[in-house]
């Protein structure tokens, strides 16, 4: 499946927010890249909406068409479209692996899932966009437990806060999904209402 593999720091600087998490290069130069990076930028409603959409899309590592499909699905569901959209993105398997602290970044989590290291309810799943559900149990495959990424994950577990809707069991390399997240439990620097406004004009 196609995915963005370019430099993330450049994207972070363009959008004015650390999309990676702990990006030292962004901290050193928190202004847009390029010769005119420090020039004054003309603000507009459309620019603000587009920027929020790009923040969310790039944060979760989703391409444009797939992101739009998430928006369409979110708008079909009951409740606030913006909340539904973020919930769909949070419930991606690669994001759950990242949130549980079993991967350094979402990109790393995506790679681990794609390589078939995880079981969901006992069945191998290698699709990063797989939607987890309430009461799902996600395990690292037995053959993968002693590979370097998971040894490091066990040793460094606790450095990142695991959201309340998940439970990580590092001794067994298991993730328990207690519920689907509500907006207050989703820690992303995004104003989802601007994304809804952006797509509602299309």
mmCIF file of N, CA, C and O in Angstrom, residues 42-107:
data_model
loop_
_atom_site.group_PDB
_atom_site.id
_atom_site.type_symbol
_atom_site.label_atom_id
_atom_site.label_comp_id
_atom_site.label_asym_id
_atom_site.label_seq_id
_atom_site.Cartn_x
_atom_site.Cartn_y
_atom_site.Cartn_z
ATOM 1 N N UNK A 42 0.187 35.047 4.908
ATOM 2 C CA UNK A 42 -1.177 35.573 4.913
ATOM 3 C C UNK A 42 -2.141 34.484 5.397
ATOM 4 O O UNK A 42 -2.232 33.416 4.811
ATOM 5 N N UNK A 43 -2.823 34.779 6.479
ATOM 6 C CA UNK A 43 -3.762 33.815 7.047
ATOM 7 C C UNK A 43 -5.116 33.907 6.339
ATOM 8 O O UNK A 43 -5.523 34.985 5.897
ATOM 9 N N UNK A 44 -5.808 32.785 6.248
ATOM 10 C CA UNK A 44 -7.165 32.762 5.707
ATOM 11 C C UNK A 44 -7.910 31.601 6.336
ATOM 12 O O UNK A 44 -7.301 30.683 6.900
ATOM 13 N N UNK A 45 -9.218 31.644 6.258
ATOM 14 C CA UNK A 45 -10.047 30.573 6.812
ATOM 15 C C UNK A 45 -9.725 29.241 6.134
ATOM 16 O O UNK A 45 -9.569 28.216 6.800
ATOM 17 N N UNK A 46 -9.617 29.283 4.802
ATOM 18 C CA UNK A 46 -9.320 28.060 4.051
ATOM 19 C C UNK A 46 -7.962 27.485 4.452
ATOM 20 O O UNK A 46 -7.812 26.274 4.638
ATOM 21 N N UNK A 47 -6.965 28.349 4.619
ATOM 22 C CA UNK A 47 -5.627 27.882 4.987
ATOM 23 C C UNK A 47 -5.653 27.191 6.346
ATOM 24 O O UNK A 47 -5.016 26.149 6.541
ATOM 25 N N UNK A 48 -6.376 27.775 7.296
ATOM 26 C CA UNK A 48 -6.477 27.185 8.633
ATOM 27 C C UNK A 48 -7.135 25.807 8.576
ATOM 28 O O UNK A 48 -6.688 24.860 9.231
ATOM 29 N N UNK A 49 -8.196 25.683 7.772
ATOM 30 C CA UNK A 49 -8.892 24.400 7.642
ATOM 31 C C UNK A 49 -8.000 23.353 6.980
ATOM 32 O O UNK A 49 -7.923 22.202 7.431
ATOM 33 N N UNK A 50 -7.321 23.758 5.913
ATOM 34 C CA UNK A 50 -6.424 22.837 5.205
ATOM 35 C C UNK A 50 -5.288 22.395 6.117
ATOM 36 O O UNK A 50 -4.922 21.212 6.137
ATOM 37 N N UNK A 51 -4.766 23.327 6.893
ATOM 38 C CA UNK A 51 -3.655 23.009 7.779
ATOM 39 C C UNK A 51 -4.067 21.987 8.845
ATOM 40 O O UNK A 51 -3.310 21.055 9.144
ATOM 41 N N UNK A 52 -5.257 22.127 9.400
ATOM 42 C CA UNK A 52 -5.724 21.164 10.403
ATOM 43 C C UNK A 52 -5.908 19.783 9.787
ATOM 44 O O UNK A 52 -5.571 18.773 10.395
ATOM 45 N N UNK A 53 -6.440 19.747 8.561
ATOM 46 C CA UNK A 53 -6.609 18.466 7.873
ATOM 47 C C UNK A 53 -5.263 17.788 7.650
ATOM 48 O O UNK A 53 -5.102 16.591 7.889
ATOM 49 N N UNK A 54 -4.277 18.585 7.223
ATOM 50 C CA UNK A 54 -2.947 18.040 6.962
ATOM 51 C C UNK A 54 -2.281 17.567 8.247
ATOM 52 O O UNK A 54 -1.603 16.532 8.254
ATOM 53 N N UNK A 55 -2.469 18.294 9.342
ATOM 54 C CA UNK A 55 -1.917 17.879 10.630
ATOM 55 C C UNK A 55 -2.414 16.487 11.010
ATOM 56 O O UNK A 55 -1.635 15.605 11.380
ATOM 57 N N UNK A 56 -3.731 16.309 10.946
ATOM 58 C CA UNK A 56 -4.322 15.024 11.327
ATOM 59 C C UNK A 56 -3.886 13.919 10.370
ATOM 60 O O UNK A 56 -3.488 12.827 10.795
ATOM 61 N N UNK A 57 -3.950 14.191 9.088
ATOM 62 C CA UNK A 57 -3.628 13.183 8.076
ATOM 63 C C UNK A 57 -2.186 12.700 8.199
ATOM 64 O O UNK A 57 -1.919 11.491 8.198
ATOM 65 N N UNK A 58 -1.264 13.641 8.347
ATOM 66 C CA UNK A 58 0.148 13.278 8.416
ATOM 67 C C UNK A 58 0.505 12.669 9.771
ATOM 68 O O UNK A 58 1.318 11.745 9.856
ATOM 69 N N UNK A 59 -0.124 13.159 10.846
ATOM 70 C CA UNK A 59 0.126 12.585 12.177
ATOM 71 C C UNK A 59 -0.157 11.089 12.202
ATOM 72 O O UNK A 59 0.603 10.313 12.783
ATOM 73 N N UNK A 60 -1.260 10.695 11.569
ATOM 74 C CA UNK A 60 -1.648 9.282 11.577
ATOM 75 C C UNK A 60 -1.074 8.497 10.405
ATOM 76 O O UNK A 60 -1.309 7.290 10.284
ATOM 77 N N UNK A 61 -0.332 9.168 9.517
ATOM 78 C CA UNK A 61 0.303 8.466 8.402
ATOM 79 C C UNK A 61 -0.671 7.954 7.367
ATOM 80 O O UNK A 61 -0.505 6.861 6.829
ATOM 81 N N UNK A 62 -1.697 8.761 7.079
ATOM 82 C CA UNK A 62 -2.753 8.346 6.154
ATOM 83 C C UNK A 62 -2.681 9.201 4.886
ATOM 84 O O UNK A 62 -2.485 10.413 4.971
ATOM 85 N N UNK A 63 -2.847 8.582 3.728
ATOM 86 C CA UNK A 63 -2.852 9.333 2.477
ATOM 87 C C UNK A 63 -4.216 9.998 2.254
ATOM 88 O O UNK A 63 -5.198 9.685 2.925
ATOM 89 N N UNK A 64 -4.271 10.906 1.300
ATOM 90 C CA UNK A 64 -5.439 11.769 1.111
ATOM 91 C C UNK A 64 -6.734 10.991 0.876
ATOM 92 O O UNK A 64 -7.756 11.256 1.502
ATOM 93 N N UNK A 65 -6.713 10.044 -0.051
ATOM 94 C CA UNK A 65 -7.935 9.297 -0.377
ATOM 95 C C UNK A 65 -8.451 8.527 0.829
ATOM 96 O O UNK A 65 -9.655 8.531 1.121
ATOM 97 N N UNK A 66 -7.562 7.880 1.538
ATOM 98 C CA UNK A 66 -7.972 7.110 2.710
ATOM 99 C C UNK A 66 -8.513 8.030 3.802
ATOM 100 O O UNK A 66 -9.500 7.706 4.472
ATOM 101 N N UNK A 67 -7.889 9.185 3.968
ATOM 102 C CA UNK A 67 -8.353 10.137 4.979
ATOM 103 C C UNK A 67 -9.755 10.626 4.647
ATOM 104 O O UNK A 67 -10.620 10.720 5.527
ATOM 105 N N UNK A 68 -9.988 10.902 3.378
ATOM 106 C CA UNK A 68 -11.324 11.337 2.960
ATOM 107 C C UNK A 68 -12.353 10.229 3.220
ATOM 108 O O UNK A 68 -13.470 10.504 3.664
ATOM 109 N N UNK A 69 -11.959 8.979 2.976
ATOM 110 C CA UNK A 69 -12.868 7.856 3.241
ATOM 111 C C UNK A 69 -13.219 7.775 4.725
ATOM 112 O O UNK A 69 -14.351 7.449 5.093
ATOM 113 N N UNK A 70 -12.236 8.073 5.578
ATOM 114 C CA UNK A 70 -12.523 8.113 7.024
ATOM 115 C C UNK A 70 -13.540 9.212 7.322
ATOM 116 O O UNK A 70 -14.452 9.031 8.138
ATOM 117 N N UNK A 71 -13.397 10.363 6.676
ATOM 118 C CA UNK A 71 -14.339 11.454 6.895
ATOM 119 C C UNK A 71 -15.753 11.039 6.471
ATOM 120 O O UNK A 71 -16.725 11.302 7.191
ATOM 121 N N UNK A 72 -15.872 10.383 5.311
ATOM 122 C CA UNK A 72 -17.181 9.940 4.824
ATOM 123 C C UNK A 72 -17.813 8.974 5.824
ATOM 124 O O UNK A 72 -18.994 9.088 6.163
ATOM 125 N N UNK A 73 -17.014 8.031 6.325
ATOM 126 C CA UNK A 73 -17.527 7.067 7.304
ATOM 127 C C UNK A 73 -17.922 7.779 8.591
ATOM 128 O O UNK A 73 -18.962 7.477 9.188
ATOM 129 N N UNK A 74 -17.119 8.743 9.023
ATOM 130 C CA UNK A 74 -17.416 9.484 10.254
ATOM 131 C C UNK A 74 -18.723 10.261 10.125
ATOM 132 O O UNK A 74 -19.508 10.355 11.078
ATOM 133 N N UNK A 75 -18.964 10.830 8.943
ATOM 134 C CA UNK A 75 -20.178 11.625 8.731
ATOM 135 C C UNK A 75 -21.429 10.748 8.703
ATOM 136 O O UNK A 75 -22.531 11.224 8.973
ATOM 137 N N UNK A 76 -21.275 9.472 8.387
ATOM 138 C CA UNK A 76 -22.416 8.541 8.365
ATOM 139 C C UNK A 76 -22.850 8.139 9.775
ATOM 140 O O UNK A 76 -23.994 7.769 9.999
ATOM 141 N N UNK A 77 -21.914 8.153 10.694
ATOM 142 C CA UNK A 77 -22.195 7.674 12.047
ATOM 143 C C UNK A 77 -22.928 8.724 12.874
ATOM 144 O O UNK A 77 -22.858 9.918 12.581
ATOM 145 N N UNK A 78 -23.610 8.276 13.899
ATOM 146 C CA UNK A 78 -24.298 9.202 14.793
ATOM 147 C C UNK A 78 -23.273 9.929 15.651
ATOM 148 O O UNK A 78 -22.180 9.411 15.900
ATOM 149 N N UNK A 79 -23.610 11.116 16.100
ATOM 150 C CA UNK A 79 -22.695 11.894 16.919
ATOM 151 C C UNK A 79 -21.955 12.934 16.100
ATOM 152 O O UNK A 79 -22.258 13.154 14.924
ATOM 153 N N UNK A 80 -20.990 13.578 16.701
ATOM 154 C CA UNK A 80 -20.222 14.625 16.031
ATOM 155 C C UNK A 80 -19.262 14.017 15.011
ATOM 156 O O UNK A 80 -18.501 13.108 15.347
ATOM 157 N N UNK A 81 -19.305 14.537 13.806
ATOM 158 C CA UNK A 81 -18.454 14.002 12.744
ATOM 159 C C UNK A 81 -16.980 14.105 13.103
ATOM 160 O O UNK A 81 -16.203 13.174 12.879
ATOM 161 N N UNK A 82 -16.563 15.237 13.682
ATOM 162 C CA UNK A 82 -15.168 15.423 14.050
ATOM 163 C C UNK A 82 -14.701 14.410 15.085
ATOM 164 O O UNK A 82 -13.609 13.839 14.966
ATOM 165 N N UNK A 83 -15.530 14.170 16.095
ATOM 166 C CA UNK A 83 -15.190 13.175 17.125
ATOM 167 C C UNK A 83 -15.112 11.785 16.514
ATOM 168 O O UNK A 83 -14.209 10.996 16.831
ATOM 169 N N UNK A 84 -16.075 11.474 15.638
ATOM 170 C CA UNK A 84 -16.086 10.162 14.983
ATOM 171 C C UNK A 84 -14.833 9.957 14.137
ATOM 172 O O UNK A 84 -14.259 8.863 14.098
ATOM 173 N N UNK A 85 -14.404 11.027 13.456
ATOM 174 C CA UNK A 85 -13.224 10.946 12.606
ATOM 175 C C UNK A 85 -11.978 10.609 13.427
ATOM 176 O O UNK A 85 -11.214 9.692 13.074
ATOM 177 N N UNK A 86 -11.783 11.323 14.530
ATOM 178 C CA UNK A 86 -10.618 11.059 15.365
ATOM 179 C C UNK A 86 -10.687 9.678 16.001
ATOM 180 O O UNK A 86 -9.670 8.996 16.160
ATOM 181 N N UNK A 87 -11.897 9.224 16.327
ATOM 182 C CA UNK A 87 -12.049 7.891 16.903
ATOM 183 C C UNK A 87 -11.642 6.814 15.898
ATOM 184 O O UNK A 87 -10.938 5.849 16.247
ATOM 185 N N UNK A 88 -12.047 6.980 14.642
ATOM 186 C CA UNK A 88 -11.657 6.023 13.602
ATOM 187 C C UNK A 88 -10.141 5.981 13.426
ATOM 188 O O UNK A 88 -9.546 4.902 13.276
ATOM 189 N N UNK A 89 -9.516 7.146 13.461
ATOM 190 C CA UNK A 89 -8.063 7.205 13.307
ATOM 191 C C UNK A 89 -7.359 6.582 14.510
ATOM 192 O O UNK A 89 -6.369 5.862 14.362
ATOM 193 N N UNK A 90 -7.874 6.849 15.702
ATOM 194 C CA UNK A 90 -7.261 6.294 16.914
ATOM 195 C C UNK A 90 -7.377 4.772 16.970
ATOM 196 O O UNK A 90 -6.515 4.099 17.541
ATOM 197 N N UNK A 91 -8.446 4.234 16.395
ATOM 198 C CA UNK A 91 -8.686 2.784 16.477
ATOM 199 C C UNK A 91 -7.978 1.987 15.394
ATOM 200 O O UNK A 91 -8.159 0.777 15.290
ATOM 201 N N UNK A 92 -7.156 2.650 14.585
ATOM 202 C CA UNK A 92 -6.297 1.921 13.658
ATOM 203 C C UNK A 92 -5.327 1.060 14.476
ATOM 204 O O UNK A 92 -4.804 1.493 15.504
ATOM 205 N N UNK A 93 -5.045 -0.147 13.995
ATOM 206 C CA UNK A 93 -4.170 -1.048 14.741
ATOM 207 C C UNK A 93 -2.783 -0.449 14.941
ATOM 208 O O UNK A 93 -2.214 -0.561 16.033
ATOM 209 N N UNK A 94 -2.232 0.207 13.906
ATOM 210 C CA UNK A 94 -0.887 0.769 14.072
ATOM 211 C C UNK A 94 -0.873 1.857 15.142
ATOM 212 O O UNK A 94 0.072 1.949 15.936
ATOM 213 N N UNK A 95 -1.931 2.654 15.219
ATOM 214 C CA UNK A 95 -1.999 3.690 16.250
ATOM 215 C C UNK A 95 -2.120 3.081 17.642
ATOM 216 O O UNK A 95 -1.522 3.582 18.592
ATOM 217 N N UNK A 96 -2.898 2.007 17.771
ATOM 218 C CA UNK A 96 -3.063 1.344 19.069
ATOM 219 C C UNK A 96 -1.721 0.789 19.557
ATOM 220 O O UNK A 96 -1.372 0.924 20.741
ATOM 221 N N UNK A 97 -0.957 0.188 18.646
ATOM 222 C CA UNK A 97 0.373 -0.326 18.999
ATOM 223 C C UNK A 97 1.267 0.816 19.474
ATOM 224 O O UNK A 97 1.990 0.693 20.475
ATOM 225 N N UNK A 98 1.191 1.954 18.786
ATOM 226 C CA UNK A 98 1.976 3.127 19.185
ATOM 227 C C UNK A 98 1.507 3.668 20.533
ATOM 228 O O UNK A 98 2.318 3.933 21.433
ATOM 229 N N UNK A 99 0.204 3.834 20.709
ATOM 230 C CA UNK A 99 -0.344 4.384 21.955
ATOM 231 C C UNK A 99 0.001 3.508 23.163
ATOM 232 O O UNK A 99 0.181 3.997 24.275
ATOM 233 N N UNK A 100 0.081 2.193 22.939
ATOM 234 C CA UNK A 100 0.380 1.268 24.030
ATOM 235 C C UNK A 100 1.859 1.283 24.413
ATOM 236 O O UNK A 100 2.252 0.663 25.407
ATOM 237 N N UNK A 101 2.684 1.975 23.622
ATOM 238 C CA UNK A 101 4.105 2.064 23.929
ATOM 239 C C UNK A 101 4.937 0.934 23.367
ATOM 240 O O UNK A 101 6.086 0.741 23.763
ATOM 241 N N UNK A 102 4.368 0.180 22.406
ATOM 242 C CA UNK A 102 5.105 -0.944 21.817
ATOM 243 C C UNK A 102 5.899 -0.535 20.580
ATOM 244 O O UNK A 102 6.542 -1.379 19.955
ATOM 245 N N UNK A 103 5.846 0.737 20.211
ATOM 246 C CA UNK A 103 6.603 1.250 19.075
ATOM 247 C C UNK A 103 6.986 2.700 19.370
ATOM 248 O O UNK A 103 6.270 3.404 20.082
ATOM 249 N N UNK A 104 8.107 3.151 18.810
ATOM 250 C CA UNK A 104 8.602 4.505 19.084
ATOM 251 C C UNK A 104 7.728 5.571 18.445
ATOM 252 O O UNK A 104 7.509 6.635 19.022
ATOM 253 N N UNK A 105 7.270 5.314 17.228
ATOM 254 C CA UNK A 105 6.462 6.269 16.477
ATOM 255 C C UNK A 105 5.347 5.511 15.765
ATOM 256 O O UNK A 105 5.361 4.272 15.707
ATOM 257 N N UNK A 106 4.400 6.242 15.187
ATOM 258 C CA UNK A 106 3.354 5.575 14.406
ATOM 259 C C UNK A 106 3.941 4.904 13.165
ATOM 260 O O UNK A 106 3.466 3.868 12.738
ATOM 261 N N UNK A 107 4.958 5.521 12.584
ATOM 262 C CA UNK A 107 5.626 4.912 11.429
ATOM 263 C C UNK A 107 6.230 3.561 11.802
ATOM 264 O O UNK A 107 6.126 2.591 11.057
#
